[in-house]
XYZ file of N, CA and C in Angstrom:
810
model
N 62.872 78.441 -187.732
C 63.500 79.314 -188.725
C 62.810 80.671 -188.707
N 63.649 81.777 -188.863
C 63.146 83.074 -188.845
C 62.651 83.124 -190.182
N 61.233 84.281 -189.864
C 60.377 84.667 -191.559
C 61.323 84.613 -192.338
N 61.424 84.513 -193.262
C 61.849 85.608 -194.629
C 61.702 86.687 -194.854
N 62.253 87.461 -195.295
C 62.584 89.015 -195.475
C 60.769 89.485 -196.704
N 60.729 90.454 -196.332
C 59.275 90.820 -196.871
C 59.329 90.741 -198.756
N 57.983 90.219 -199.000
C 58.265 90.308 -200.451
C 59.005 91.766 -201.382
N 59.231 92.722 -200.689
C 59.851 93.797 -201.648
C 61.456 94.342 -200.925
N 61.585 92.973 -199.925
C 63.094 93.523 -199.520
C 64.195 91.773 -200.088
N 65.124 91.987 -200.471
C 66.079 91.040 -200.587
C 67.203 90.972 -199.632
N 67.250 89.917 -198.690
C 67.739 89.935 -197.751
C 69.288 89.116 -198.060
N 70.377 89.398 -198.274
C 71.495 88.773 -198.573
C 73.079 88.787 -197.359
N 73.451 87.497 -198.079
C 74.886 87.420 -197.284
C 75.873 86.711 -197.824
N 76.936 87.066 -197.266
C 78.291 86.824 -197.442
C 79.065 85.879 -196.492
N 79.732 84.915 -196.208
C 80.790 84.355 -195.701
C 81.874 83.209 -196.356
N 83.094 83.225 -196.031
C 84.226 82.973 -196.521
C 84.055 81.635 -195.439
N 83.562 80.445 -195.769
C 83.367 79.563 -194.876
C 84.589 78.871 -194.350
N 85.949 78.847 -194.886
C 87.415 78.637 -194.033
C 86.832 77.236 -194.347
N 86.496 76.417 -195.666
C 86.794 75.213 -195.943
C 86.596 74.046 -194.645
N 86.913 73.194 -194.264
C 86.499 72.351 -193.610
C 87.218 72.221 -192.579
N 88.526 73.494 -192.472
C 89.460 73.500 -190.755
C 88.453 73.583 -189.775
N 89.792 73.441 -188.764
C 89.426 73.233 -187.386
C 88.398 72.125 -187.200
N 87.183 72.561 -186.280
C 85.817 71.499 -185.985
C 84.973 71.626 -186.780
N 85.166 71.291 -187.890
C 84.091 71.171 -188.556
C 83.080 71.573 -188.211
N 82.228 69.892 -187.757
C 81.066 69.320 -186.693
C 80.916 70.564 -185.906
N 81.189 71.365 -185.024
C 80.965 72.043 -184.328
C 80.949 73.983 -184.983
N 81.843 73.850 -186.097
C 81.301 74.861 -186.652
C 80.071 75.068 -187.594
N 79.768 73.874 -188.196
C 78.754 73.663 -188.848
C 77.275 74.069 -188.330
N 77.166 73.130 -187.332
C 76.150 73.825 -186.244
C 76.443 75.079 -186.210
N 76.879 76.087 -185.730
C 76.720 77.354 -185.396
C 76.596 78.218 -186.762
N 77.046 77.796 -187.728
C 76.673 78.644 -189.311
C 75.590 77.746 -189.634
N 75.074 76.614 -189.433
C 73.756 76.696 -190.224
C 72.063 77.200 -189.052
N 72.965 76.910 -187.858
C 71.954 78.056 -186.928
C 71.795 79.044 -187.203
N 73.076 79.667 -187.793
C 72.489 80.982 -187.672
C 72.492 81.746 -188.747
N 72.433 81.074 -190.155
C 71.982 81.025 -190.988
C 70.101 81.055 -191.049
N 69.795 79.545 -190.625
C 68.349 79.481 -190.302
C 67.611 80.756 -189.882
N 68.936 81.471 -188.753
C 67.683 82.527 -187.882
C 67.732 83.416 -188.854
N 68.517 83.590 -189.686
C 68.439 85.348 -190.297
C 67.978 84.629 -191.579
N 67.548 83.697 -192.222
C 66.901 82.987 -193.446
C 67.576 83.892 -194.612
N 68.531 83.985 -194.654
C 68.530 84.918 -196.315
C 68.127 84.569 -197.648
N 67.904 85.134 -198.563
C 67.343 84.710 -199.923
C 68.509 84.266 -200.627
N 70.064 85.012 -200.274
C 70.803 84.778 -201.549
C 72.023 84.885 -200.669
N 72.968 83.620 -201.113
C 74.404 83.739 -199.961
C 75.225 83.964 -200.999
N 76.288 84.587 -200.728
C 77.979 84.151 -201.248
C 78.636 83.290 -200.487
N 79.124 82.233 -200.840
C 80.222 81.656 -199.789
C 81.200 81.189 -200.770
N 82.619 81.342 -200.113
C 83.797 81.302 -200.362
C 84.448 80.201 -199.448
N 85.551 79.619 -200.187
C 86.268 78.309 -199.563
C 85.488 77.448 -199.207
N 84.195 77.501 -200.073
C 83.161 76.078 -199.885
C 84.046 74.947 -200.330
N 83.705 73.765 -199.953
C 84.107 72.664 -200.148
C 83.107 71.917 -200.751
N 83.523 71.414 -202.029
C 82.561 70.601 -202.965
C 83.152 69.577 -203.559
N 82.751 68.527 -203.121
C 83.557 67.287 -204.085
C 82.818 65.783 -204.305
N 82.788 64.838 -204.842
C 82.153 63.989 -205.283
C 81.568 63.561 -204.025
N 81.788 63.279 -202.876
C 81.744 62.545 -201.590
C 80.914 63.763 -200.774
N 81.159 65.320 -201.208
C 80.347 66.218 -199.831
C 80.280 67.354 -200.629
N 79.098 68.062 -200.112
C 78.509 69.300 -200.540
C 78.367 70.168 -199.300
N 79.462 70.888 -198.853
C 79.503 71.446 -197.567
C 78.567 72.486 -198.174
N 78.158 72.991 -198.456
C 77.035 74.135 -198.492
C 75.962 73.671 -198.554
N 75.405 72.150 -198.819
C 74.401 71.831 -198.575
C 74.002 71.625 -197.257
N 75.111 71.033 -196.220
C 75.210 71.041 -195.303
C 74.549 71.894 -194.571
N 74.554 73.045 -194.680
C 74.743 74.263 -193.874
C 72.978 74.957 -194.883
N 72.660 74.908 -195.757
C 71.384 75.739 -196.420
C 70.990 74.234 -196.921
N 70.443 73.112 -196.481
C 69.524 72.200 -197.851
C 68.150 72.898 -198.475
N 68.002 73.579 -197.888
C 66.896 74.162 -198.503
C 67.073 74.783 -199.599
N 68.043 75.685 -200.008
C 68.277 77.095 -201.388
C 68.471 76.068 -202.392
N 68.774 76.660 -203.668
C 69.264 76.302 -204.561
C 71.139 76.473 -204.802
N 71.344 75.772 -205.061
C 73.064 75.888 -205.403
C 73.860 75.909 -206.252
N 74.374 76.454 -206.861
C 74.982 76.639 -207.752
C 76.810 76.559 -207.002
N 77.764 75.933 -207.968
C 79.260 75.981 -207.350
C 80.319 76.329 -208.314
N 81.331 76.932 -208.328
C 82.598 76.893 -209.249
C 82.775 75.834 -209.961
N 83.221 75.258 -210.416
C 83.620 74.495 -211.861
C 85.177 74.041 -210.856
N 85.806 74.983 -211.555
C 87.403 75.157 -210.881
C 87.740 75.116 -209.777
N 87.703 74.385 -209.447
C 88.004 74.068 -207.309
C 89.728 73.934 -207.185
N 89.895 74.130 -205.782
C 91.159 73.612 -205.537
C 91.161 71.996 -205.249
N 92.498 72.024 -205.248
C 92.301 70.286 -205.349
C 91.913 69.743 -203.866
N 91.357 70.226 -202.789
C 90.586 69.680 -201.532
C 89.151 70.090 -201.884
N 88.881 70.570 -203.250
C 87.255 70.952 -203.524
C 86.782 71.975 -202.935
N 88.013 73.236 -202.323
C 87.414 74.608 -202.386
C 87.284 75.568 -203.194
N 86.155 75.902 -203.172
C 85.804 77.229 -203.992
C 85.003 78.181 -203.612
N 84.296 78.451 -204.728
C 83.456 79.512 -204.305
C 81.831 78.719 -204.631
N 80.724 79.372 -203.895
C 79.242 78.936 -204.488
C 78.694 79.892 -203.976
N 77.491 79.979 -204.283
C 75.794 80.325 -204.525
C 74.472 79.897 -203.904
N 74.001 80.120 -202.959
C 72.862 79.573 -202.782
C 71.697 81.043 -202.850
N 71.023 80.227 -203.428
C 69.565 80.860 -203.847
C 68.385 80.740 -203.291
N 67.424 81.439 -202.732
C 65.954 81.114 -202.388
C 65.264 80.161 -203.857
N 65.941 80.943 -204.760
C 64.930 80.964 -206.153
C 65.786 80.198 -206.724
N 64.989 79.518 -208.155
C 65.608 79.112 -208.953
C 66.952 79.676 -209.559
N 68.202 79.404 -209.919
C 69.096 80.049 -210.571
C 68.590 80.086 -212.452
N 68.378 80.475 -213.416
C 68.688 80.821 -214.585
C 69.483 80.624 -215.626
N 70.520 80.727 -214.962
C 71.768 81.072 -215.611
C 72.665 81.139 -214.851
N 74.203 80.296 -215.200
C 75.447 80.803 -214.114
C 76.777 81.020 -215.173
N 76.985 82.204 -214.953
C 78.738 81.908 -215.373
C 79.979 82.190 -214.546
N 80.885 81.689 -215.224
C 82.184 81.643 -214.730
C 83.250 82.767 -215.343
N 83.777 83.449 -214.568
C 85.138 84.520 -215.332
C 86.054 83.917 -214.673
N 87.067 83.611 -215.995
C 88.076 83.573 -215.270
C 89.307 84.307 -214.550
N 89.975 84.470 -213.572
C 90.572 85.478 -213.065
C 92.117 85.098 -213.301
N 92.092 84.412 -213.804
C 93.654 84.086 -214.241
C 94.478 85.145 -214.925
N 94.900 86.326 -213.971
C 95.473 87.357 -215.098
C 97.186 87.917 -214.987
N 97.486 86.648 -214.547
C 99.248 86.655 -214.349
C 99.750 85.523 -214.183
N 100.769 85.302 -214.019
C 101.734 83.926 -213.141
C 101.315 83.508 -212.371
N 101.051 84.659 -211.258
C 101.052 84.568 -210.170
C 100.036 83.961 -209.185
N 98.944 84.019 -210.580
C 97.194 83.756 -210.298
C 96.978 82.342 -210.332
N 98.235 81.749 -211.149
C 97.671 80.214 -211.773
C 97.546 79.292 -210.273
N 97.947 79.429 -209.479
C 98.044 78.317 -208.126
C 96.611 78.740 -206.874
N 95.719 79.250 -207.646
C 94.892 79.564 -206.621
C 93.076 79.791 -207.250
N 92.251 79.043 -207.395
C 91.031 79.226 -207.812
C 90.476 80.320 -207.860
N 90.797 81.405 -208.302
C 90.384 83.175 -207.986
C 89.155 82.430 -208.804
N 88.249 83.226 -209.071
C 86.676 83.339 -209.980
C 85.842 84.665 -209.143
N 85.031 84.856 -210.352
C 84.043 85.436 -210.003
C 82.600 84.323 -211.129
N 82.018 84.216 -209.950
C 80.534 83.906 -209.731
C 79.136 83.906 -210.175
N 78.838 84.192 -211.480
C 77.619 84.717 -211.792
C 76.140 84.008 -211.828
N 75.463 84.341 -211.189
C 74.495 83.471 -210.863
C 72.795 84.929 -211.548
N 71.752 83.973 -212.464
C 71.058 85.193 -212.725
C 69.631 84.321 -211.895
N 69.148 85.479 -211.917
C 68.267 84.690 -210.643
C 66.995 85.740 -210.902
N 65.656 85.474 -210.930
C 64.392 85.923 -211.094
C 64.049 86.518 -209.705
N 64.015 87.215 -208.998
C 63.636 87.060 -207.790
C 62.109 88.027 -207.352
N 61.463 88.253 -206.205
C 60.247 89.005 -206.550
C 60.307 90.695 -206.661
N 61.983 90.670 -205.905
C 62.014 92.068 -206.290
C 62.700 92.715 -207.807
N 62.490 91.789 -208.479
C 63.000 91.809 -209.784
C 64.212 90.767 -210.264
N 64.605 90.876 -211.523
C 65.795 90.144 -212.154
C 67.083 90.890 -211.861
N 67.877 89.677 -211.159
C 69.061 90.176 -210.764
C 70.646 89.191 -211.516
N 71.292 89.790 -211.149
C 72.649 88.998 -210.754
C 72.888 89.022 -209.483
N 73.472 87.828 -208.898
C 74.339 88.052 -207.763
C 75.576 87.559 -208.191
N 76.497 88.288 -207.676
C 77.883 88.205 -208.053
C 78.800 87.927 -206.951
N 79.419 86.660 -206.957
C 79.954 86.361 -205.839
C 81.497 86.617 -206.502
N 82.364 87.497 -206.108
C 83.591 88.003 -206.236
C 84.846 87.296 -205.521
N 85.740 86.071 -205.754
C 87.101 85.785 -204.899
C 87.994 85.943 -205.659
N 88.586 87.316 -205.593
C 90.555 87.568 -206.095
C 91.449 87.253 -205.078
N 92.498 87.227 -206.004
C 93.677 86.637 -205.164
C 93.668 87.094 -203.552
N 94.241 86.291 -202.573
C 94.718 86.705 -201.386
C 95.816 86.933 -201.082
N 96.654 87.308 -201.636
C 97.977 87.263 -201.246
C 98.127 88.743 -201.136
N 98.961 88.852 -200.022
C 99.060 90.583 -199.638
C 99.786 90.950 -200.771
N 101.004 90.556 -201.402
C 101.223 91.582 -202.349
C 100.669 91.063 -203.648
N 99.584 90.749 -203.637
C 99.412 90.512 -204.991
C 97.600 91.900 -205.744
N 97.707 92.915 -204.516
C 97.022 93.973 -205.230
C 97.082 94.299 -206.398
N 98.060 94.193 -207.339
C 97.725 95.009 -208.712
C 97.076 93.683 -209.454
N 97.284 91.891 -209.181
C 96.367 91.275 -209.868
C 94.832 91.306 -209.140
N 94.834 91.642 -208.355
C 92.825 92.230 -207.746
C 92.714 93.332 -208.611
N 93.554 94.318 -208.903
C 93.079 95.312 -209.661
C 92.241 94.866 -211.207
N 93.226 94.059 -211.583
C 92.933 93.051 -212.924
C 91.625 92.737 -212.723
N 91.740 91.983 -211.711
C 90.490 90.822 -211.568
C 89.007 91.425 -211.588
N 89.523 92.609 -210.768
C 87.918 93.538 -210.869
C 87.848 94.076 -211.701
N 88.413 94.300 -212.334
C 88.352 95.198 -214.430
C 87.845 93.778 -215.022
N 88.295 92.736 -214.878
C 88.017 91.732 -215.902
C 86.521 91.397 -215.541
N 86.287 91.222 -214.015
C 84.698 90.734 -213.582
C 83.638 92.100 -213.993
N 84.254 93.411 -213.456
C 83.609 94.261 -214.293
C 82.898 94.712 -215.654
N 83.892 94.255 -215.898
C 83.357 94.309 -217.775
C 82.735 93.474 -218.224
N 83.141 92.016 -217.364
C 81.629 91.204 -218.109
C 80.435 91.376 -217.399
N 80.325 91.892 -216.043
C 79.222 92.263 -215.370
C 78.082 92.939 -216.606
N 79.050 94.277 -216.997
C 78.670 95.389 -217.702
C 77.987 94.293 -218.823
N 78.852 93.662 -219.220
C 78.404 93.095 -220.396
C 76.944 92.367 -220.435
N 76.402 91.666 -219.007
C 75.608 91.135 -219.086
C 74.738 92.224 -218.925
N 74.583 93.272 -218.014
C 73.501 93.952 -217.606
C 73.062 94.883 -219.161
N 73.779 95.403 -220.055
C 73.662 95.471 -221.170
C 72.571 94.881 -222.031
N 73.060 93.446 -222.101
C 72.095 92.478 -222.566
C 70.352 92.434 -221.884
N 70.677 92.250 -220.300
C 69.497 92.098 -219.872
C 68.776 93.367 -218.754
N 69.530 94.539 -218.516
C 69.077 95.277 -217.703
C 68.731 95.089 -216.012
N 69.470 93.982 -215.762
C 69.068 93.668 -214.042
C 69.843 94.314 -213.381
N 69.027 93.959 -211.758
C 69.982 94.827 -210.846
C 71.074 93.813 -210.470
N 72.201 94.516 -210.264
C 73.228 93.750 -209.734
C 73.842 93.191 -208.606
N 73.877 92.827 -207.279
C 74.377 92.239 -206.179
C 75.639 92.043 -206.253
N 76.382 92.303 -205.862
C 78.115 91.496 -205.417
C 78.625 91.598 -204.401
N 78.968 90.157 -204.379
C 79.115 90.544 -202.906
C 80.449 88.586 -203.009
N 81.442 89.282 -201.902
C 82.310 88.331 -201.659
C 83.700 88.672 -200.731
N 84.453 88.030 -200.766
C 85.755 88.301 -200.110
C 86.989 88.693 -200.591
N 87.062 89.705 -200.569
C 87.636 91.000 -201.929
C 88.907 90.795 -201.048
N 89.479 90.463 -200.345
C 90.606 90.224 -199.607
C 91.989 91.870 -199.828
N 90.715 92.775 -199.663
C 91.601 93.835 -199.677
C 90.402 95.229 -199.002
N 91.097 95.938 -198.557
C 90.501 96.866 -197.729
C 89.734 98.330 -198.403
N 88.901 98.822 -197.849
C 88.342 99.937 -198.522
C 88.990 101.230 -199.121
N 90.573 100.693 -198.994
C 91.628 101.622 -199.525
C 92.070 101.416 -200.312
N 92.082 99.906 -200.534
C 92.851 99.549 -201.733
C 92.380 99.816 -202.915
N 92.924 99.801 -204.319
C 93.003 100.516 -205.721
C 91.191 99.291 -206.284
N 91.806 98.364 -205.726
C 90.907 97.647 -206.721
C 88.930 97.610 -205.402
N 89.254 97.919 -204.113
C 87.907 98.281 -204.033
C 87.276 99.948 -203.882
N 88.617 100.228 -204.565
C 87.864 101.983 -204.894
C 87.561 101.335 -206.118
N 87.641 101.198 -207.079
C 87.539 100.775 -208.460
C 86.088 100.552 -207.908
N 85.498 99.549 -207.805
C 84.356 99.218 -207.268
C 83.478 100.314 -206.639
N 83.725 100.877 -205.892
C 82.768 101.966 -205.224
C 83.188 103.173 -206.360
N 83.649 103.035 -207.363
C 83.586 104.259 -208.052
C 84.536 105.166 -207.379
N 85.189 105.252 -207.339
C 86.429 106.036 -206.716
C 87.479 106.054 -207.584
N 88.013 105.360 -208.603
C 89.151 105.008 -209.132
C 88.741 104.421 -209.947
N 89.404 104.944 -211.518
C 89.518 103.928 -212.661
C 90.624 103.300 -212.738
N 90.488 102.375 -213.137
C 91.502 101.228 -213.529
C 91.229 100.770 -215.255
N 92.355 100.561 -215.853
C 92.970 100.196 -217.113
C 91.803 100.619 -218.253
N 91.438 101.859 -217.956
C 90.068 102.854 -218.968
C 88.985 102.331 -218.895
N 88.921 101.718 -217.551
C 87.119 101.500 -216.985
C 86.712 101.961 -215.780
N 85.708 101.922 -215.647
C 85.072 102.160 -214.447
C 83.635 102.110 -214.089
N 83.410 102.007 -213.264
C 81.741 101.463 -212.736
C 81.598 102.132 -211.726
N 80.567 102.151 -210.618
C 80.056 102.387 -209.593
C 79.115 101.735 -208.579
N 79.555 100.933 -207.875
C 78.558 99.977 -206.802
C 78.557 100.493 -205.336
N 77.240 100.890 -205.033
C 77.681 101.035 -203.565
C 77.621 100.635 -202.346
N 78.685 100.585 -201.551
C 79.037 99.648 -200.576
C 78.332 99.784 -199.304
N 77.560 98.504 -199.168
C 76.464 98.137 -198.334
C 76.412 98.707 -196.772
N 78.165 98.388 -196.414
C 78.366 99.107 -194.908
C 78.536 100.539 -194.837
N 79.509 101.011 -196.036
C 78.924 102.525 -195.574
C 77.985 103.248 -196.017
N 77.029 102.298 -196.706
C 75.811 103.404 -196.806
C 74.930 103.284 -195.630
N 74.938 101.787 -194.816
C 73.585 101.747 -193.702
C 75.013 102.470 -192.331
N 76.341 101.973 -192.549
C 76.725 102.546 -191.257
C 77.958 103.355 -191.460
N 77.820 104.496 -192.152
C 78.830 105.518 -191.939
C 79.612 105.877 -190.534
N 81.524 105.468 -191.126
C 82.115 105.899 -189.999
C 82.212 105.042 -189.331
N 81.498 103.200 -189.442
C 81.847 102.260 -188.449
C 82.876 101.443 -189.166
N 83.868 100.867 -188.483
C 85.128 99.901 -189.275
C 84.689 98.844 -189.796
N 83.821 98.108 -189.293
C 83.501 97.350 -190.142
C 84.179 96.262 -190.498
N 85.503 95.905 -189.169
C 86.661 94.633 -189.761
C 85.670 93.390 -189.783
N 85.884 92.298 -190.703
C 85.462 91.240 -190.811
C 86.674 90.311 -190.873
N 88.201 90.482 -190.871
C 89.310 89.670 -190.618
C 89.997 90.740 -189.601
N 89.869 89.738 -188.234
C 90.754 90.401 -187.221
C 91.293 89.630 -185.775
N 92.300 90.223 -185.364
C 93.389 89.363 -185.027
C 92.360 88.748 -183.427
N 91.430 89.112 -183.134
C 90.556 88.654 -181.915
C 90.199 87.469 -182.195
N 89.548 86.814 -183.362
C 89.688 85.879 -183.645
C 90.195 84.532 -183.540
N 90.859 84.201 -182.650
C 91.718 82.967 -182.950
C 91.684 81.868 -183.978
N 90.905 82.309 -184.932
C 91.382 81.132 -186.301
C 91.634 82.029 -187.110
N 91.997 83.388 -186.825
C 92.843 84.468 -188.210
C 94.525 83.411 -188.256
N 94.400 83.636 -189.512
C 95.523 83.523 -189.813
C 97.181 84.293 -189.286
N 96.896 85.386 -189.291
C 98.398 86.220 -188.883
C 97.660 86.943 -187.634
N 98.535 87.219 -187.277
C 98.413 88.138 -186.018
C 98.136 89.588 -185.823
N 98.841 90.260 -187.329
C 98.830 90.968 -187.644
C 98.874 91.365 -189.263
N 97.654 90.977 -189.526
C 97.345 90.783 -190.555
C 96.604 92.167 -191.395
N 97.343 92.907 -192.427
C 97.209 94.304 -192.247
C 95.765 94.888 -192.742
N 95.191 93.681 -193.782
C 93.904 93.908 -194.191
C 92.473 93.732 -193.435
N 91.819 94.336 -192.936
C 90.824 94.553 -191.225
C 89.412 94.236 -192.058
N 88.885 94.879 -193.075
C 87.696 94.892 -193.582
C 88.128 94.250 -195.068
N 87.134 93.235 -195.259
C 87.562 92.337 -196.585
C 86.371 91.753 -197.118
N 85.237 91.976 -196.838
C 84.314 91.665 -196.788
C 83.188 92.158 -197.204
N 82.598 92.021 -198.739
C 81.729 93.178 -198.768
C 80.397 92.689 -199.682
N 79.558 93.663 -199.492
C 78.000 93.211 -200.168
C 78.082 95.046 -200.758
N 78.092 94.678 -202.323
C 78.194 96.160 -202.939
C 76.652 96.097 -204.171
N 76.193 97.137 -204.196
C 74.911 97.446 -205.089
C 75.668 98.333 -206.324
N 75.047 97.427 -207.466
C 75.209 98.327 -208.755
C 74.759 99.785 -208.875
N 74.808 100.346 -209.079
C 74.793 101.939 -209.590
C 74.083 102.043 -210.740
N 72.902 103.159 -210.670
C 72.114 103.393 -212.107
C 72.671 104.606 -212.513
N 72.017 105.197 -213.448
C 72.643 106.007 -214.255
C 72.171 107.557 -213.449
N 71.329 107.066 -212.829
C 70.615 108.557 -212.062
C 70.266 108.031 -210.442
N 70.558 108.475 -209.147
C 69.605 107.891 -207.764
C 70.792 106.765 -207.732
N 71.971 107.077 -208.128
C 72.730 106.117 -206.690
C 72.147 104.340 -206.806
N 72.527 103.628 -205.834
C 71.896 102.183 -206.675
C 70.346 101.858 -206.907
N 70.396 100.818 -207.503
C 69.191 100.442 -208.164
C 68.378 99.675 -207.278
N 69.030 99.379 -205.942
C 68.411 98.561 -204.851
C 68.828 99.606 -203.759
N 68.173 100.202 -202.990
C 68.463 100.963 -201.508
C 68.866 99.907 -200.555
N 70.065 100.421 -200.176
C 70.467 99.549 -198.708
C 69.226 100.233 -197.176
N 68.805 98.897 -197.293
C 68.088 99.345 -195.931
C 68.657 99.229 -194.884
N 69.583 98.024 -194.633
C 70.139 97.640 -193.050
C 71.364 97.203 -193.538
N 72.433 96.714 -192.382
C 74.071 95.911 -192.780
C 74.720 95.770 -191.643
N 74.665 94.867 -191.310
C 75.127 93.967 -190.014
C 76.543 92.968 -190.423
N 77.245 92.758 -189.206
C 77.942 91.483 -189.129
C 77.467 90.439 -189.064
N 77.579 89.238 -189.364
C 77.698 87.694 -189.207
C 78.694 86.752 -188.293
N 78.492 86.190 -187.555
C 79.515 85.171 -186.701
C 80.582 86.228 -186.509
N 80.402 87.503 -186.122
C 81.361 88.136 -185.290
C 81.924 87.942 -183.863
N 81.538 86.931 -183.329
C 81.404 86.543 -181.914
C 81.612 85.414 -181.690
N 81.930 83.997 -181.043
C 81.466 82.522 -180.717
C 80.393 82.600 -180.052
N 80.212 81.051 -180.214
C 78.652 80.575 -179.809
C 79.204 79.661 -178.925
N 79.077 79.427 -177.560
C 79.459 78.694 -176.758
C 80.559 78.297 -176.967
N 81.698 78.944 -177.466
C 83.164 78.662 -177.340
C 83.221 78.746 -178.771
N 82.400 78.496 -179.572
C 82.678 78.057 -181.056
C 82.883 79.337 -182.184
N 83.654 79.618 -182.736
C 83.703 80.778 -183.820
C 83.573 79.994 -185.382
N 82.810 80.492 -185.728
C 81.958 79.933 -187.312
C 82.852 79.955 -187.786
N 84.185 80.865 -188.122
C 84.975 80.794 -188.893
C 85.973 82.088 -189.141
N 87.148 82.119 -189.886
C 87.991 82.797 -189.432
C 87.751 84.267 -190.321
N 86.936 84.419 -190.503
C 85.698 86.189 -191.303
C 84.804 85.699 -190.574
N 84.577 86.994 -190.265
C 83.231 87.318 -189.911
C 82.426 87.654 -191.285
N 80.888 87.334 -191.227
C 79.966 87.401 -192.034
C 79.554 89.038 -192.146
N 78.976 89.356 -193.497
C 77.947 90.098 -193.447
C 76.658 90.039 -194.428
N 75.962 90.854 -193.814
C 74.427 90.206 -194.053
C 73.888 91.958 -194.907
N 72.666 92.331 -195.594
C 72.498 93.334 -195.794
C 70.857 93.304 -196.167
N 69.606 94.103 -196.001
C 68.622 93.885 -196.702
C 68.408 95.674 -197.924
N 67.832 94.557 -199.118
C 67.931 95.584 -200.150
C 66.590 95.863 -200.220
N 65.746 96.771 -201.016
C 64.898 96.750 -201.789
C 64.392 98.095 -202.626
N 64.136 97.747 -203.190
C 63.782 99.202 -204.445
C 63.860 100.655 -203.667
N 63.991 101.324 -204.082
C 64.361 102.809 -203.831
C 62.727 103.290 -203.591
N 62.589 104.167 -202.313
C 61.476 105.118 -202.434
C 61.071 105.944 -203.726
């Protein structure tokens, strides 16, 4: 297993683990390899599978701590959490903010976590996927927003979020997020992990090279994101130091899954 990230950097990641399709067995191996090598402190994963009989995220990290959704789909996907550190505290928002929402486990994630570079949240973010269903992501990130706000209020930590926003750096609801756009008389500011370490690179994490993407032509390219809360002065409260892909590639024929990962290391501002 690779070190761990230095006591004053927080090393985090993201992947949409695509539930238990295709080879399993053979994807498993290649995400908890390479998991091991890059050791992160704090994951998001999405379309985990959790159910009385299997803990696919244990699978893949036994070591972290775990935390999972409540609300699964009925094959036991959702969303979870794994932690270096103890978790604290977890809550649940619910994202249920139409008709349209009720047939699909949307949530956002809250996990509070002590860590050495201070008290955080990590916020693991899944809104709807459905291509036309942008104006309920718009919802969803006003609704996870405001209780974000609400907690950091209470306790003053830095914030992490990070998940599979299933919409592109254009869309209404992840300008909302990077501070670009208010939505329904709110607004925040987090900033986004890839273009602060790599300005100007695309950055797709769903794309049609892939062979376990779903469409062929599937119009949303970058969906994937690790975003830092915003202070009131100096931009975020954690400096992006680095921001890489994850399982962008196969491993001897094998592709981890149908997103590519990303990974990011944080730590306090000069």
């Amino acid at each position: 297993m690779a070190a761990a990230a230095p006591g004053n950097v927080l090393r985090v990641a993201t992947l949409n683990l695509w539930g238990l399709r295709g080879d399993w067995p053979a994807r498993r191996s290649v995400i908890a390899a390479g998991l091991a090598e890059l050791n992160p402190d704090l994951v998001a994963l999405q379309e985990s599978v959790v159910t009385e009989e299997r803990d696919q995220v244990a699978e893949i990290l036994p070591s972290h701590h775990l935390v999972h959704q409540r609300r699964r789909e009925p094959d036991g996907q959702g969303v979870s959490i794994a932690s270096r550190w103890p978790v604290d505290g977890v809550h649940e928002v619910d994202l249920d903010v139409s008709p349209r929402t009720a047939d699909f486990a949307c949530t956002t994630l809250v996990a509070e976590i002590d860590a050495p570079i201070g008290a955080l949240l990590f916020v693991n973010h899944l809104p709807n996927w459905q291509l036309g269903l942008e104006y309920e992501r718009e919802q969803q990130a006003v609704v996870a927003a405001r209780f974000v706000e609400g907690l950091v209020e209470e306790t003053g930590r830095h914030v992490v979020l990070a998940g599979d926003m299933d919409a592109d750096p254009e869309a209404a609801s992840i300008r909302f997020w990077s501070g670009r756009q208010s939505l329904d008389a709110t607004s925040v500011c987090y900033r986004d992990a890839w273009a602060s370490a790599r300005p100007g690179e695309a950055g797709h994490t769903f794309v049609p090279d892939n062979p376990l993407g779903a469409d062929w032509d599937w119009p949303f390219r970058r969906i994937d994101y690790i975003f830092v809360r915003c202070g009131e002065h100096g931009g975020p409260t954690l400096a992006v130091r680095s921001c890489r892909q994850l399982f962008e590639r196969p491993v001897d024929g094998v592709w981890a899954s149908d997103h590519f990962g990303v990974t990011a290391d944080l730590a306090p501002p000069l």
